[in-house]
PDB file of C-alpha atoms in Angstrom:
ATOM      1  CA  MET T   1      -4.374  31.843  32.652  1.00 52.00           C
ATOM      2  CA  MET T   2      -6.497  31.054  35.694  1.00 58.00           C
ATOM      3  CA  GLY T   3      -6.751  27.429  36.678  1.00 57.00           C
ATOM      4  CA  VAL T   4      -7.298  25.121  39.548  1.00 56.00           C
ATOM      5  CA  PRO T   5      -4.554  25.470  42.160  1.00 57.00           C
ATOM      6  CA  MET T   6      -2.247  22.488  42.100  1.00 57.00           C
ATOM      7  CA  GLY T   7      -1.629  22.021  45.801  1.00 55.00           C
ATOM      8  CA  ALA T   8      -2.301  19.338  48.327  1.00 55.00           C
ATOM      9  CA  PRO T   9      -5.972  18.600  48.927  1.00 57.00           C
ATOM     10  CA  PHE T  10      -7.571  20.199  51.950  1.00 58.00           C
ATOM     11  CA  VAL T  11      -7.110  17.187  54.229  1.00 60.00           C
ATOM     12  CA  PRO T  12      -8.742  18.531  57.421  1.00 66.00           C
ATOM     13  CA  GLY T  13     -11.973  19.128  55.522  1.00 66.00           C
ATOM     14  CA  LEU T  14     -11.818  15.613  54.105  1.00 64.00           C
ATOM     15  CA  PHE T  15     -11.363  14.118  57.575  1.00 66.00           C
ATOM     16  CA  ALA T  16     -14.227  16.225  58.912  1.00 69.00           C
ATOM     17  CA  ALA T  17     -16.501  15.037  56.102  1.00 69.00           C
ATOM     18  CA  MET T  18     -15.530  11.411  56.713  1.00 73.00           C
ATOM     19  CA  GLY T  19     -16.180  11.802  60.442  1.00 75.00           C
ATOM     20  CA  PHE T  20     -19.579  13.360  59.792  1.00 77.00           C
ATOM     21  CA  MET T  21     -20.510  10.538  57.430  1.00 80.00           C
ATOM     22  CA  ALA T  22     -19.382   7.967  60.028  1.00 79.00           C
ATOM     23  CA  VAL T  23     -21.702   9.544  62.604  1.00 80.00           C
ATOM     24  CA  ILE T  24     -24.599   9.484  60.112  1.00 87.00           C
ATOM     25  CA  VAL T  25     -23.937   5.825  59.248  1.00 83.00           C
ATOM     26  CA  ILE T  26     -23.736   4.850  62.940  1.00 86.00           C
ATOM     27  CA  LEU T  27     -27.055   6.594  63.637  1.00 88.00           C
ATOM     28  CA  ILE T  28     -28.723   4.871  60.670  1.00 89.00           C
ATOM     29  CA  VAL T  29     -27.401   1.467  61.781  1.00 87.00           C
ATOM     30  CA  LEU T  30     -28.559   2.163  65.344  1.00 90.00           C
ATOM     31  CA  VAL T  31     -32.087   2.974  64.167  1.00 91.00           C
ATOM     32  CA  ILE T  32     -32.204  -0.172  62.002  1.00 91.00           C
ATOM     33  CA  ALA T  33     -30.901  -2.402  64.824  1.00 91.00           C
ATOM     34  CA  GLY T  34     -33.345  -0.770  67.233  1.00 93.00           C
ATOM     35  CA  PHE T  35     -36.183  -1.399  64.795  1.00 93.00           C
ATOM     36  CA  PHE T  36     -35.289  -5.100  64.555  1.00 92.00           C
ATOM     37  CA  LEU T  37     -35.097  -5.394  68.351  1.00 93.00           C
ATOM     38  CA  MET T  38     -38.446  -3.611  68.605  1.00 94.00           C
ATOM     39  CA  LEU T  39     -39.969  -6.200  66.246  1.00 92.00           C
ATOM     40  CA  GLY T  40     -38.381  -9.032  68.234  1.00 92.00           C
ATOM     41  CA  ALA T  41     -39.706  -7.611  71.505  1.00 93.00           C
ATOM     42  CA  LYS T  42     -43.215  -7.274  70.054  1.00 92.00           C
ATOM     43  CA  PHE T  43     -43.079 -10.877  68.826  1.00 91.00           C
ATOM     44  CA  ALA T  44     -42.001 -11.942  72.333  1.00 91.00           C
ATOM     45  CA  GLY T  45     -45.082 -10.285  73.806  1.00 92.00           C
ATOM     46  CA  ILE T  46     -43.245  -7.552  75.705  1.00 92.00           C
ATOM     47  CA  GLU T  47     -45.467  -4.596  76.494  1.00 90.00           C
ATOM     48  CA  ASP T  48     -44.543  -0.908  76.208  1.00 88.00           C
ATOM     49  CA  VAL T  49     -42.027  -1.421  73.396  1.00 93.00           C
ATOM     50  CA  THR T  50     -40.710   1.732  71.732  1.00 93.00           C
ATOM     51  CA  LEU T  51     -37.994   2.424  69.198  1.00 93.00           C
ATOM     52  CA  GLY T  52     -36.189   4.608  71.742  1.00 93.00           C
ATOM     53  CA  LYS T  53     -36.041   1.843  74.342  1.00 94.00           C
ATOM     54  CA  SER T  54     -34.915  -0.589  71.665  1.00 94.00           C
ATOM     55  CA  MET T  55     -32.084   1.720  70.623  1.00 94.00           C
ATOM     56  CA  ILE T  56     -30.994   2.103  74.260  1.00 94.00           C
ATOM     57  CA  ALA T  57     -30.969  -1.689  74.628  1.00 94.00           C
ATOM     58  CA  VAL T  58     -28.936  -2.072  71.424  1.00 92.00           C
ATOM     59  CA  VAL T  59     -26.313   0.427  72.567  1.00 92.00           C
ATOM     60  CA  GLY T  60     -26.134  -0.824  76.156  1.00 92.00           C
ATOM     61  CA  GLY T  61     -26.166  -4.496  75.228  1.00 91.00           C
ATOM     62  CA  GLY T  62     -23.642  -3.996  72.462  1.00 89.00           C
ATOM     63  CA  ILE T  63     -21.186  -2.110  74.651  1.00 91.00           C
ATOM     64  CA  LEU T  64     -21.418  -4.547  77.559  1.00 91.00           C
ATOM     65  CA  ALA T  65     -21.215  -7.596  75.284  1.00 88.00           C
ATOM     66  CA  LEU T  66     -18.137  -6.071  73.620  1.00 88.00           C
ATOM     67  CA  LEU T  67     -16.466  -5.485  76.983  1.00 90.00           C
ATOM     68  CA  ILE T  68     -17.164  -9.025  78.188  1.00 90.00           C
ATOM     69  CA  GLY T  69     -16.875 -10.886  74.886  1.00 83.00           C
ATOM     70  CA  TRP T  70     -13.067 -10.868  74.830  1.00 86.00           C
ATOM     71  CA  ILE T  71     -12.863 -13.370  77.717  1.00 86.00           C
ATOM     72  CA  PRO T  72     -11.547 -16.652  76.276  1.00 85.00           C
ATOM     73  CA  ILE T  73     -13.901 -19.611  75.856  1.00 83.00           C
ATOM     74  CA  ILE T  74     -16.906 -18.291  77.827  1.00 90.00           C
ATOM     75  CA  GLY T  75     -16.814 -14.669  76.669  1.00 88.00           C
ATOM     76  CA  TRP T  76     -19.348 -15.031  73.883  1.00 88.00           C
ATOM     77  CA  ILE T  77     -21.782 -16.879  76.168  1.00 92.00           C
ATOM     78  CA  LEU T  78     -21.419 -14.196  78.842  1.00 92.00           C
ATOM     79  CA  GLY T  79     -21.809 -11.556  76.128  1.00 90.00           C
ATOM     80  CA  ILE T  80     -25.142 -13.052  75.059  1.00 91.00           C
ATOM     81  CA  LEU T  81     -26.307 -13.280  78.671  1.00 94.00           C
ATOM     82  CA  VAL T  82     -25.371  -9.655  79.309  1.00 94.00           C
ATOM     83  CA  TYR T  83     -27.149  -8.553  76.124  1.00 93.00           C
ATOM     84  CA  VAL T  84     -30.310 -10.428  77.164  1.00 95.00           C
ATOM     85  CA  TRP T  85     -30.003  -8.928  80.673  1.00 96.00           C
ATOM     86  CA  VAL T  86     -29.919  -5.429  79.141  1.00 95.00           C
ATOM     87  CA  ILE T  87     -33.045  -6.226  77.099  1.00 95.00           C
ATOM     88  CA  LYS T  88     -34.699  -7.570  80.277  1.00 95.00           C
ATOM     89  CA  THR T  89     -33.783  -4.431  82.205  1.00 95.00           C
ATOM     90  CA  VAL T  90     -34.680  -1.860  79.539  1.00 95.00           C
ATOM     91  CA  PHE T  91     -38.056  -3.410  78.750  1.00 95.00           C
ATOM     92  CA  ASN T  92     -38.758  -4.358  82.394  1.00 94.00           C
ATOM     93  CA  THR T  93     -39.635  -7.944  81.510  1.00 94.00           C
ATOM     94  CA  ASP T  94     -38.585 -11.441  82.525  1.00 94.00           C
ATOM     95  CA  TRP T  95     -35.634 -13.493  81.309  1.00 95.00           C
ATOM     96  CA  GLY T  96     -37.747 -15.709  79.056  1.00 94.00           C
ATOM     97  CA  LYS T  97     -39.335 -12.873  77.102  1.00 94.00           C
ATOM     98  CA  ALA T  98     -35.995 -11.064  76.872  1.00 95.00           C
ATOM     99  CA  ALA T  99     -34.318 -14.187  75.449  1.00 95.00           C
ATOM    100  CA  ILE T 100     -37.178 -14.682  72.981  1.00 94.00           C
ATOM    101  CA  ALA T 101     -36.892 -11.025  71.927  1.00 94.00           C
ATOM    102  CA  TRP T 102     -33.148 -11.476  71.342  1.00 94.00           C
ATOM    103  CA  LEU T 103     -33.684 -14.678  69.333  1.00 94.00           C
ATOM    104  CA  MET T 104     -36.561 -13.201  67.327  1.00 92.00           C
ATOM    105  CA  THR T 105     -34.383 -10.198  66.500  1.00 90.00           C
ATOM    106  CA  ILE T 106     -31.827 -12.542  64.963  1.00 90.00           C
ATOM    107  CA  VAL T 107     -34.537 -14.467  63.061  1.00 89.00           C
ATOM    108  CA  VAL T 108     -36.072 -11.246  61.678  1.00 87.00           C
ATOM    109  CA  GLU T 109     -32.621  -9.992  60.625  1.00 86.00           C
ATOM    110  CA  ILE T 110     -31.910 -13.251  58.784  1.00 87.00           C
ATOM    111  CA  ILE T 111     -35.300 -13.160  57.042  1.00 88.00           C
ATOM    112  CA  VAL T 112     -34.777  -9.545  55.956  1.00 85.00           C
ATOM    113  CA  MET T 113     -31.235 -10.346  54.777  1.00 84.00           C
ATOM    114  CA  PHE T 114     -32.482 -13.219  52.606  1.00 84.00           C
ATOM    115  CA  ALA T 115     -35.343 -11.078  51.277  1.00 84.00           C
ATOM    116  CA  PHE T 116     -32.863  -8.401  50.197  1.00 81.00           C
ATOM    117  CA  MET T 117     -30.638 -11.053  48.656  1.00 80.00           C
ATOM    118  CA  VAL T 118     -33.561 -12.341  46.604  1.00 81.00           C
ATOM    119  CA  LEU T 119     -34.588  -8.822  45.600  1.00 81.00           C
ATOM    120  CA  LEU T 120     -31.045  -7.940  44.582  1.00 79.00           C
ATOM    121  CA  GLY T 121     -30.480 -11.266  42.840  1.00 76.00           C
ATOM    122  CA  ILE T 122     -27.582 -12.323  45.029  1.00 70.00           C
ATOM    123  CA  SER T 123     -27.174 -16.070  45.093  1.00 63.00           C
ATOM    124  CA  VAL T 124     -27.775 -17.822  48.398  1.00 56.00           C
ATOM    125  CA  ALA T 125     -25.085 -20.269  47.288  1.00 58.00           C
ATOM    126  CA  LEU T 126     -22.503 -17.627  48.202  1.00 59.00           C
ATOM    127  CA  PHE T 127     -23.257 -18.294  51.839  1.00 55.00           C
TER     128      PHE T 127
END
């Protein structure tokens, strides 16, 4: 009688599949975050805004903010400043427009989050 072999699952293949899916998820999240930053930069009036530049700013700002954000008390403030500096540098703009782009990105993300919550029927009372 031929049947399914009753051995241990092929673990290396499982880990490889999980790693591949993690890379796909990270790329999707990067594109979405870049899109939101692109919208924020356009709202701020920054010229020459592209999705590619936005994705570079998301990666660079995120990494630098992560490295600086662990500093007690002032780390999160320095992290925000570094993130805005990266936006300023990548888009070749001034501090004011970069800060507005960062703030507008957060506002757009919140609006989209609430829109999805309404569409999915999730109660705002949960938050």
